[in-house]
Amino acid sequence: MSKTVFYSYHARTSFIRIDESILERRFRIQPFVFSISGGLSILLLWLKQARAIWKHRHEIDVFFSMFAGYHTLVPCLFARWLKKPHIIIAGGIDCVSYPSADYGNFHKPFLARITSFSFRTCSFIAPISEYLVRSENRYATGDPVGQGILNMVPNLRTPIKVVHNGFWLDRWYPDAEPRKMGTFLTIASNLDHPSRVRIKGIDLILQTAALCPQFHFTIIGKDAPEGFTHLSNVTVLPFQPYESLRTVYCRHSHYLQLSMSEGFGNTLAEAMLCGCVPVGSQTGAIPMIVADTGYLLGTKDPAMLTSLLELAVSEYTPQQGEKARTRILDNFGIERRERELMEVLNTLVVDANRGHE
């Protein structure tokens, strides 16, 4: 009989689907979507989540949660009561505090307490990058320098091991068609919220676009693009279907990831697989992903970004895009994530079963 994973998350994103594909090879998945729509919905979701766990309590072998937050409180309590392991995949917002952008679980006192409790109570934490364990933010001023779980939750004793994100390498590849030079793409979800515009660096891109009429910028992730900008060299689009993104990547010469905080940078990696040359901010996991294949901005400043983009365009060759693709191919395949994630899960389940003997 296959073992059962109770999987809690906010929305079924691309990286959720990737982990589902990994888990379902060896486990039966019992998903719970904790989709918050206002403060009162959290109480209702807690009740529904508790009822779902109670219903399947005799089947659940391990609790698995993407990010820590409101949706991990009930699984933490039940995992302790049922003496079952609980692994939390720390993904970004749950490990940081950026008050200037109204971003991060630890920027909100009540959510910070729940997140801290979740990290202290769960069996294992598997962040998707080293940045989320302990890091320093010097890219944008005005926010705490110390970021990451160990800065936010002092004296934490829960075991931590970084397990990088992985990608379906065969789904992302360049087209034979030539790219139009001087075209820059960025993708971010929920750009209708001002905090997302700032944390993802969209404000910086718009400021820089005004200084660079010779370049064209495409921003994806705004559900109501009308009125977002008056600039003729900026195209704003709503979020695109996952299946059509490869074509969009392949139309652009460069990909921009100018976030103030970035747990990993999934669209950055996808764009690099499609041959885009990366231009990123010197923060979060972005430098680790880009390495020596692209360009990094040290300070959030439109004049500095303008100079960097001019340099990136002047130095562009198709071989740069090939180098960026190779960087992801060699380091971030789904097979590596599967192997490392299964090592953690199998150890936790075996140890829990021994405890019941």
Short mmCIF file of C-alpha atoms in Angstrom, two decimals:
data_model
loop_
_atom_site.label_atom_id
_atom_site.label_comp_id
_atom_site.label_asym_id
_atom_site.label_seq_id
_atom_site.Cartn_x
_atom_site.Cartn_y
_atom_site.Cartn_z
CA MET A 1 0.00 0.00 0.00
CA SER A 2 1.45 3.38 -1.02
CA LYS A 3 2.19 5.96 1.63
CA THR A 4 0.15 9.16 1.76
CA VAL A 5 1.39 12.76 1.76
CA PHE A 6 -0.90 15.51 3.02
CA TYR A 7 0.23 18.40 0.80
CA SER A 8 -0.73 21.97 1.79
CA TYR A 9 -0.18 24.99 -0.45
CA HIS A 10 -1.77 28.30 -1.47
CA ALA A 11 -2.12 27.78 -5.22
CA ARG A 12 -1.15 25.13 -7.77
CA THR A 13 1.77 26.96 -9.38
CA SER A 14 4.35 25.52 -11.76
CA PHE A 15 6.74 24.54 -8.97
CA ILE A 16 3.86 22.94 -7.06
CA ARG A 17 3.16 20.81 -10.13
CA ILE A 18 6.83 19.84 -10.34
CA ASP A 19 6.89 18.63 -6.73
CA GLU A 20 3.59 16.83 -7.25
CA SER A 21 5.14 14.96 -10.16
CA ILE A 22 8.01 13.96 -7.88
CA LEU A 23 5.84 12.91 -4.95
CA GLU A 24 3.24 10.96 -6.89
CA ARG A 25 5.83 8.48 -8.09
CA ARG A 26 6.18 7.09 -4.59
CA PHE A 27 3.33 8.52 -2.56
CA ARG A 28 -0.41 9.05 -2.78
CA ILE A 29 -1.07 12.78 -2.54
CA GLN A 30 -3.87 14.26 -0.47
CA PRO A 31 -3.79 17.95 -1.50
CA PHE A 32 -5.23 20.87 0.42
CA VAL A 33 -5.38 24.27 -1.28
CA PHE A 34 -5.31 27.04 1.35
CA SER A 35 -6.59 29.87 -0.87
CA ILE A 36 -7.01 32.95 1.32
CA SER A 37 -9.61 35.55 0.33
CA GLY A 38 -9.66 37.90 3.31
CA GLY A 39 -9.05 37.57 7.03
CA LEU A 40 -12.23 35.67 7.87
CA SER A 41 -11.46 33.04 5.25
CA ILE A 42 -8.42 31.94 7.25
CA LEU A 43 -10.59 30.69 10.13
CA LEU A 44 -12.83 28.79 7.73
CA LEU A 45 -9.82 27.30 5.96
CA TRP A 46 -8.32 26.20 9.28
CA LEU A 47 -11.55 24.34 10.06
CA LYS A 48 -11.70 22.74 6.61
CA GLN A 49 -8.05 21.77 6.81
CA ALA A 50 -8.49 20.22 10.25
CA ARG A 51 -11.53 18.28 9.02
CA ALA A 52 -9.59 16.99 6.00
CA ILE A 53 -6.68 15.86 8.16
CA TRP A 54 -9.03 14.22 10.66
CA LYS A 55 -10.76 12.36 7.85
CA HIS A 56 -7.47 10.96 6.53
CA ARG A 57 -5.59 10.74 9.84
CA HIS A 58 -5.13 6.96 9.63
CA GLU A 59 -3.74 7.18 6.09
CA ILE A 60 -1.31 10.10 6.38
CA ASP A 61 2.35 9.15 6.64
CA VAL A 62 3.91 12.57 6.19
CA PHE A 63 2.81 16.21 6.02
CA PHE A 64 4.33 18.30 3.24
CA SER A 65 3.85 22.07 2.98
CA MET A 66 4.98 24.60 0.39
CA PHE A 67 6.06 27.74 2.25
CA ALA A 68 5.31 28.36 5.92
CA GLY A 69 2.43 30.51 7.07
CA TYR A 70 -1.23 30.33 8.03
CA HIS A 71 -1.64 27.06 6.12
CA THR A 72 1.07 25.27 8.15
CA LEU A 73 -0.37 25.92 11.62
CA VAL A 74 -2.94 23.10 11.57
CA PRO A 75 -0.60 20.54 9.92
CA CYS A 76 2.04 21.34 12.55
CA LEU A 77 -0.42 20.69 15.38
CA PHE A 78 -1.75 17.46 13.85
CA ALA A 79 1.72 16.21 12.91
CA ARG A 80 2.82 16.58 16.52
CA TRP A 81 -0.33 14.87 17.83
CA LEU A 82 -0.21 12.04 15.29
CA LYS A 83 3.58 11.72 15.65
CA LYS A 84 4.02 12.09 11.90
CA PRO A 85 6.85 13.99 10.16
CA HIS A 86 6.17 17.37 8.63
CA ILE A 87 8.49 18.90 6.02
CA ILE A 88 8.19 22.55 5.05
CA ILE A 89 9.61 23.78 1.74
CA ALA A 90 10.69 27.32 2.57
CA GLY A 91 10.19 29.30 -0.61
CA GLY A 92 10.84 33.01 -0.08
CA ILE A 93 8.16 35.22 1.46
CA ASP A 94 8.13 33.01 4.56
CA CYS A 95 11.80 33.75 5.33
CA VAL A 96 12.13 37.53 4.98
CA SER A 97 10.96 40.97 6.07
CA TYR A 98 10.88 43.93 3.66
CA PRO A 99 8.73 46.64 5.30
CA SER A 100 9.41 49.16 2.52
CA ALA A 101 7.57 46.88 0.09
CA ASP A 102 5.06 45.55 2.63
CA TYR A 103 6.50 42.10 1.92
CA GLY A 104 7.46 39.09 3.98
CA ASN A 105 5.79 37.00 6.67
CA PHE A 106 8.08 38.46 9.32
CA HIS A 107 6.94 41.98 8.47
CA LYS A 108 3.48 41.13 9.88
CA PRO A 109 3.50 40.40 13.64
CA PHE A 110 0.71 37.77 13.83
CA LEU A 111 1.83 35.96 10.70
CA ALA A 112 5.43 36.15 11.94
CA ARG A 113 4.45 34.29 15.12
CA ILE A 114 2.65 31.57 13.18
CA THR A 115 5.53 31.23 10.73
CA SER A 116 8.07 31.04 13.56
CA PHE A 117 5.94 28.43 15.35
CA SER A 118 5.72 26.40 12.14
CA PHE A 119 9.47 26.41 11.60
CA ARG A 120 10.12 25.48 15.23
CA THR A 121 7.50 22.74 15.30
CA CYS A 122 7.93 20.97 11.95
CA SER A 123 10.30 18.03 11.51
CA PHE A 124 12.44 19.38 8.69
CA ILE A 125 12.90 22.57 6.63
CA ALA A 126 14.03 22.33 3.00
CA PRO A 127 14.61 25.86 1.65
CA ILE A 128 14.93 26.20 -2.12
CA SER A 129 18.11 28.28 -1.84
CA GLU A 130 20.89 29.18 0.60
CA TYR A 131 19.63 32.77 0.62
CA LEU A 132 16.59 31.68 2.59
CA VAL A 133 18.67 30.16 5.38
CA ARG A 134 20.78 33.20 6.28
CA SER A 135 21.73 36.16 4.10
CA GLU A 136 22.29 39.90 3.94
CA ASN A 137 20.34 42.42 1.88
CA ARG A 138 22.44 45.32 0.60
CA TYR A 139 20.75 45.81 -2.75
CA ALA A 140 17.90 48.07 -1.59
CA THR A 141 18.24 50.36 1.41
CA GLY A 142 15.68 50.93 4.15
CA ASP A 143 14.99 47.28 5.05
CA PRO A 144 16.62 44.89 7.54
CA VAL A 145 20.05 43.75 6.38
CA GLY A 146 19.74 40.31 7.96
CA GLN A 147 17.33 38.05 6.07
CA GLY A 148 16.61 34.33 6.05
CA ILE A 149 15.17 31.81 8.50
CA LEU A 150 18.03 31.85 11.00
CA ASN A 151 17.94 35.64 11.24
CA MET A 152 14.17 35.66 11.69
CA VAL A 153 13.91 32.68 14.05
CA PRO A 154 16.84 32.81 16.49
CA ASN A 155 18.09 29.60 18.10
CA LEU A 156 16.10 27.45 15.70
CA ARG A 157 16.80 23.74 16.23
CA THR A 158 14.79 22.24 13.37
CA PRO A 159 17.06 20.50 10.82
CA ILE A 160 17.59 22.47 7.61
CA LYS A 161 18.89 21.31 4.24
CA VAL A 162 18.77 23.33 1.02
CA VAL A 163 17.12 21.50 -1.87
CA HIS A 164 17.27 23.66 -4.99
CA ASN A 165 14.31 23.88 -7.34
CA GLY A 166 14.39 21.66 -10.39
CA PHE A 167 12.96 22.06 -13.89
CA TRP A 168 11.62 19.93 -16.71
CA LEU A 169 14.61 20.58 -18.92
CA ASP A 170 12.99 19.20 -22.06
CA ARG A 171 10.08 21.65 -21.85
CA TRP A 172 12.20 24.79 -22.11
CA TYR A 173 14.46 25.22 -25.15
CA PRO A 174 15.35 27.93 -27.68
CA ASP A 175 13.69 28.44 -31.04
CA ALA A 176 15.65 28.51 -34.27
CA GLU A 177 14.18 31.92 -35.07
CA PRO A 178 16.49 34.90 -34.40
CA ARG A 179 15.65 37.13 -31.45
CA LYS A 180 15.08 40.85 -31.71
CA MET A 181 17.97 42.61 -29.98
CA GLY A 182 17.35 45.04 -27.17
CA THR A 183 14.20 43.28 -26.00
CA PHE A 184 13.81 42.68 -22.27
CA LEU A 185 11.22 40.45 -20.63
CA THR A 186 10.15 40.09 -17.00
CA ILE A 187 7.37 37.97 -15.49
CA ALA A 188 5.82 38.22 -12.04
CA SER A 189 2.46 37.20 -10.66
CA ASN A 190 -0.09 39.47 -8.93
CA LEU A 191 1.27 42.74 -10.25
CA ASP A 192 -2.09 44.35 -9.52
CA HIS A 193 -0.80 44.64 -5.93
CA PRO A 194 1.57 47.61 -5.36
CA SER A 195 3.79 45.58 -3.00
CA ARG A 196 4.45 43.06 -5.78
CA VAL A 197 5.39 45.85 -8.20
CA ARG A 198 8.08 47.04 -5.78
CA ILE A 199 9.39 43.70 -4.53
CA LYS A 200 9.73 42.36 -8.08
CA GLY A 201 11.50 45.49 -9.31
CA ILE A 202 8.82 46.50 -11.79
CA ASP A 203 9.02 50.09 -10.54
CA LEU A 204 12.73 50.10 -11.41
CA ILE A 205 12.06 48.66 -14.87
CA LEU A 206 9.49 51.36 -15.65
CA GLN A 207 11.86 54.10 -14.47
CA THR A 208 14.64 52.66 -16.62
CA ALA A 209 12.39 52.20 -19.66
CA ALA A 210 11.78 55.95 -19.63
CA LEU A 211 15.55 56.43 -19.93
CA CYS A 212 15.98 53.80 -22.67
CA PRO A 213 13.60 54.51 -25.59
CA GLN A 214 15.90 52.47 -27.86
CA PHE A 215 14.98 49.25 -25.99
CA HIS A 216 11.67 47.44 -25.66
CA PHE A 217 10.37 46.00 -22.38
CA THR A 218 7.67 43.38 -21.90
CA ILE A 219 6.11 42.97 -18.46
CA ILE A 220 3.84 39.99 -17.85
CA GLY A 221 1.65 39.63 -14.77
CA LYS A 222 -0.76 42.57 -14.70
CA ASP A 223 -4.39 41.47 -14.95
CA ALA A 224 -5.58 45.00 -15.82
CA PRO A 225 -2.71 46.48 -17.87
CA GLU A 226 -4.61 49.61 -18.92
CA GLY A 227 -3.17 52.71 -17.31
CA PHE A 228 -0.15 50.89 -15.87
CA THR A 229 2.26 52.97 -17.97
CA HIS A 230 2.15 55.49 -20.82
CA LEU A 231 5.55 54.48 -22.23
CA SER A 232 5.44 53.36 -25.87
CA ASN A 233 8.43 51.02 -25.42
CA VAL A 234 6.70 49.00 -22.68
CA THR A 235 4.18 46.23 -23.37
CA VAL A 236 2.15 45.09 -20.36
CA LEU A 237 0.33 41.77 -20.54
CA PRO A 238 -1.80 39.70 -18.18
CA PHE A 239 -0.30 36.48 -16.87
CA GLN A 240 0.16 34.00 -19.69
CA PRO A 241 -0.75 30.30 -19.69
CA TYR A 242 2.14 28.15 -18.52
CA GLU A 243 2.13 26.21 -21.80
CA SER A 244 2.66 29.32 -23.96
CA LEU A 245 5.52 30.91 -22.05
CA ARG A 246 8.31 29.20 -23.98
CA THR A 247 7.38 31.10 -27.14
CA VAL A 248 7.39 34.37 -25.19
CA TYR A 249 10.83 33.68 -23.73
CA CYS A 250 12.24 32.87 -27.17
CA ARG A 251 11.14 36.21 -28.62
CA HIS A 252 13.37 38.19 -26.25
CA SER A 253 17.13 38.61 -26.11
CA HIS A 254 17.35 39.26 -22.36
CA TYR A 255 15.42 38.39 -19.21
CA LEU A 256 15.18 40.80 -16.26
CA GLN A 257 14.98 39.54 -12.66
CA LEU A 258 15.38 42.70 -10.62
CA SER A 259 13.63 41.62 -7.44
CA MET A 260 14.41 43.06 -4.03
CA SER A 261 14.02 39.53 -2.67
CA GLU A 262 13.99 36.26 -4.61
CA GLY A 263 13.86 32.82 -3.04
CA PHE A 264 14.96 31.17 -6.26
CA GLY A 265 13.73 32.72 -9.52
CA ASN A 266 11.78 30.11 -11.45
CA THR A 267 10.97 32.26 -14.48
CA LEU A 268 14.60 33.38 -14.56
CA ALA A 269 15.75 29.77 -14.86
CA GLU A 270 13.07 28.98 -17.47
CA ALA A 271 14.12 32.00 -19.55
CA MET A 272 17.78 30.97 -19.37
CA LEU A 273 16.83 27.48 -20.56
CA CYS A 274 15.17 29.18 -23.53
CA GLY A 275 18.38 31.06 -24.33
CA CYS A 276 17.68 34.47 -22.79
CA VAL A 277 20.70 36.30 -21.38
CA PRO A 278 19.93 37.11 -17.70
CA VAL A 279 20.15 40.54 -16.09
CA GLY A 280 19.49 40.32 -12.36
CA SER A 281 19.76 42.13 -9.07
CA GLN A 282 22.54 41.34 -6.64
CA THR A 283 20.20 39.85 -4.07
CA GLY A 284 18.51 36.63 -3.07
CA ALA A 285 19.28 33.51 -5.08
CA ILE A 286 19.68 35.48 -8.32
CA PRO A 287 23.52 35.68 -8.28
CA MET A 288 23.70 31.93 -7.62
CA ILE A 289 21.49 31.17 -10.63
CA VAL A 290 23.05 33.67 -13.03
CA ALA A 291 26.67 33.02 -12.00
CA ASP A 292 28.94 34.14 -14.87
CA THR A 293 26.32 33.87 -17.62
CA GLY A 294 24.82 37.36 -17.44
CA TYR A 295 24.81 40.70 -15.65
CA LEU A 296 24.12 41.71 -12.03
CA LEU A 297 22.94 45.07 -10.71
CA GLY A 298 24.55 45.93 -7.36
CA THR A 299 22.23 48.80 -6.34
CA LYS A 300 18.61 49.53 -7.10
CA ASP A 301 19.19 52.58 -9.29
CA PRO A 302 17.73 53.37 -12.76
CA ALA A 303 20.86 55.15 -14.02
CA MET A 304 23.04 52.17 -13.08
CA LEU A 305 20.55 49.78 -14.67
CA THR A 306 20.52 51.86 -17.86
CA SER A 307 24.30 51.51 -18.17
CA LEU A 308 24.07 47.79 -17.46
CA LEU A 309 21.43 47.22 -20.14
CA GLU A 310 23.44 49.17 -22.69
CA LEU A 311 26.44 46.97 -21.89
CA ALA A 312 24.36 43.79 -22.10
CA VAL A 313 23.02 44.68 -25.53
CA SER A 314 26.41 45.78 -26.89
CA GLU A 315 28.03 42.51 -25.79
CA TYR A 316 25.23 40.17 -26.83
CA THR A 317 26.04 37.03 -28.78
CA PRO A 318 23.94 33.87 -29.26
CA GLN A 319 26.68 32.01 -27.40
CA GLN A 320 25.79 33.96 -24.24
CA GLY A 321 22.29 32.52 -24.39
CA GLU A 322 23.72 29.03 -24.89
CA LYS A 323 25.94 29.50 -21.84
CA ALA A 324 22.95 30.61 -19.76
CA ARG A 325 21.01 27.53 -20.87
CA THR A 326 23.92 25.25 -19.98
CA ARG A 327 24.08 26.77 -16.50
CA ILE A 328 20.54 25.55 -15.74
CA LEU A 329 20.96 22.24 -17.57
CA ASP A 330 24.03 21.37 -15.49
CA ASN A 331 22.73 22.41 -12.09
CA PHE A 332 18.95 22.53 -11.78
CA GLY A 333 17.34 19.52 -13.40
CA ILE A 334 14.27 17.92 -11.87
CA GLU A 335 16.18 14.65 -11.33
CA ARG A 336 18.51 16.29 -8.82
CA ARG A 337 15.64 17.80 -6.86
CA GLU A 338 13.82 14.47 -6.88
CA ARG A 339 16.84 12.61 -5.57
CA GLU A 340 17.55 15.06 -2.75
CA LEU A 341 13.91 15.50 -1.78
CA MET A 342 13.30 11.75 -1.67
CA GLU A 343 16.34 11.28 0.56
CA VAL A 344 14.84 13.69 3.08
CA LEU A 345 11.30 12.28 2.87
CA ASN A 346 12.33 8.64 3.06
CA THR A 347 14.52 9.29 6.08
CA LEU A 348 11.73 11.14 7.88
CA VAL A 349 9.15 8.44 7.16
CA VAL A 350 11.50 5.61 8.19
CA ASP A 351 12.45 7.38 11.41
CA ALA A 352 8.79 8.05 12.21
CA ASN A 353 7.87 4.38 11.65
CA ARG A 354 10.69 3.28 13.93
CA GLY A 355 9.30 5.56 16.59
CA HIS A 356 5.98 3.69 16.40
CA GLU A 357 7.57 0.26 16.76
#
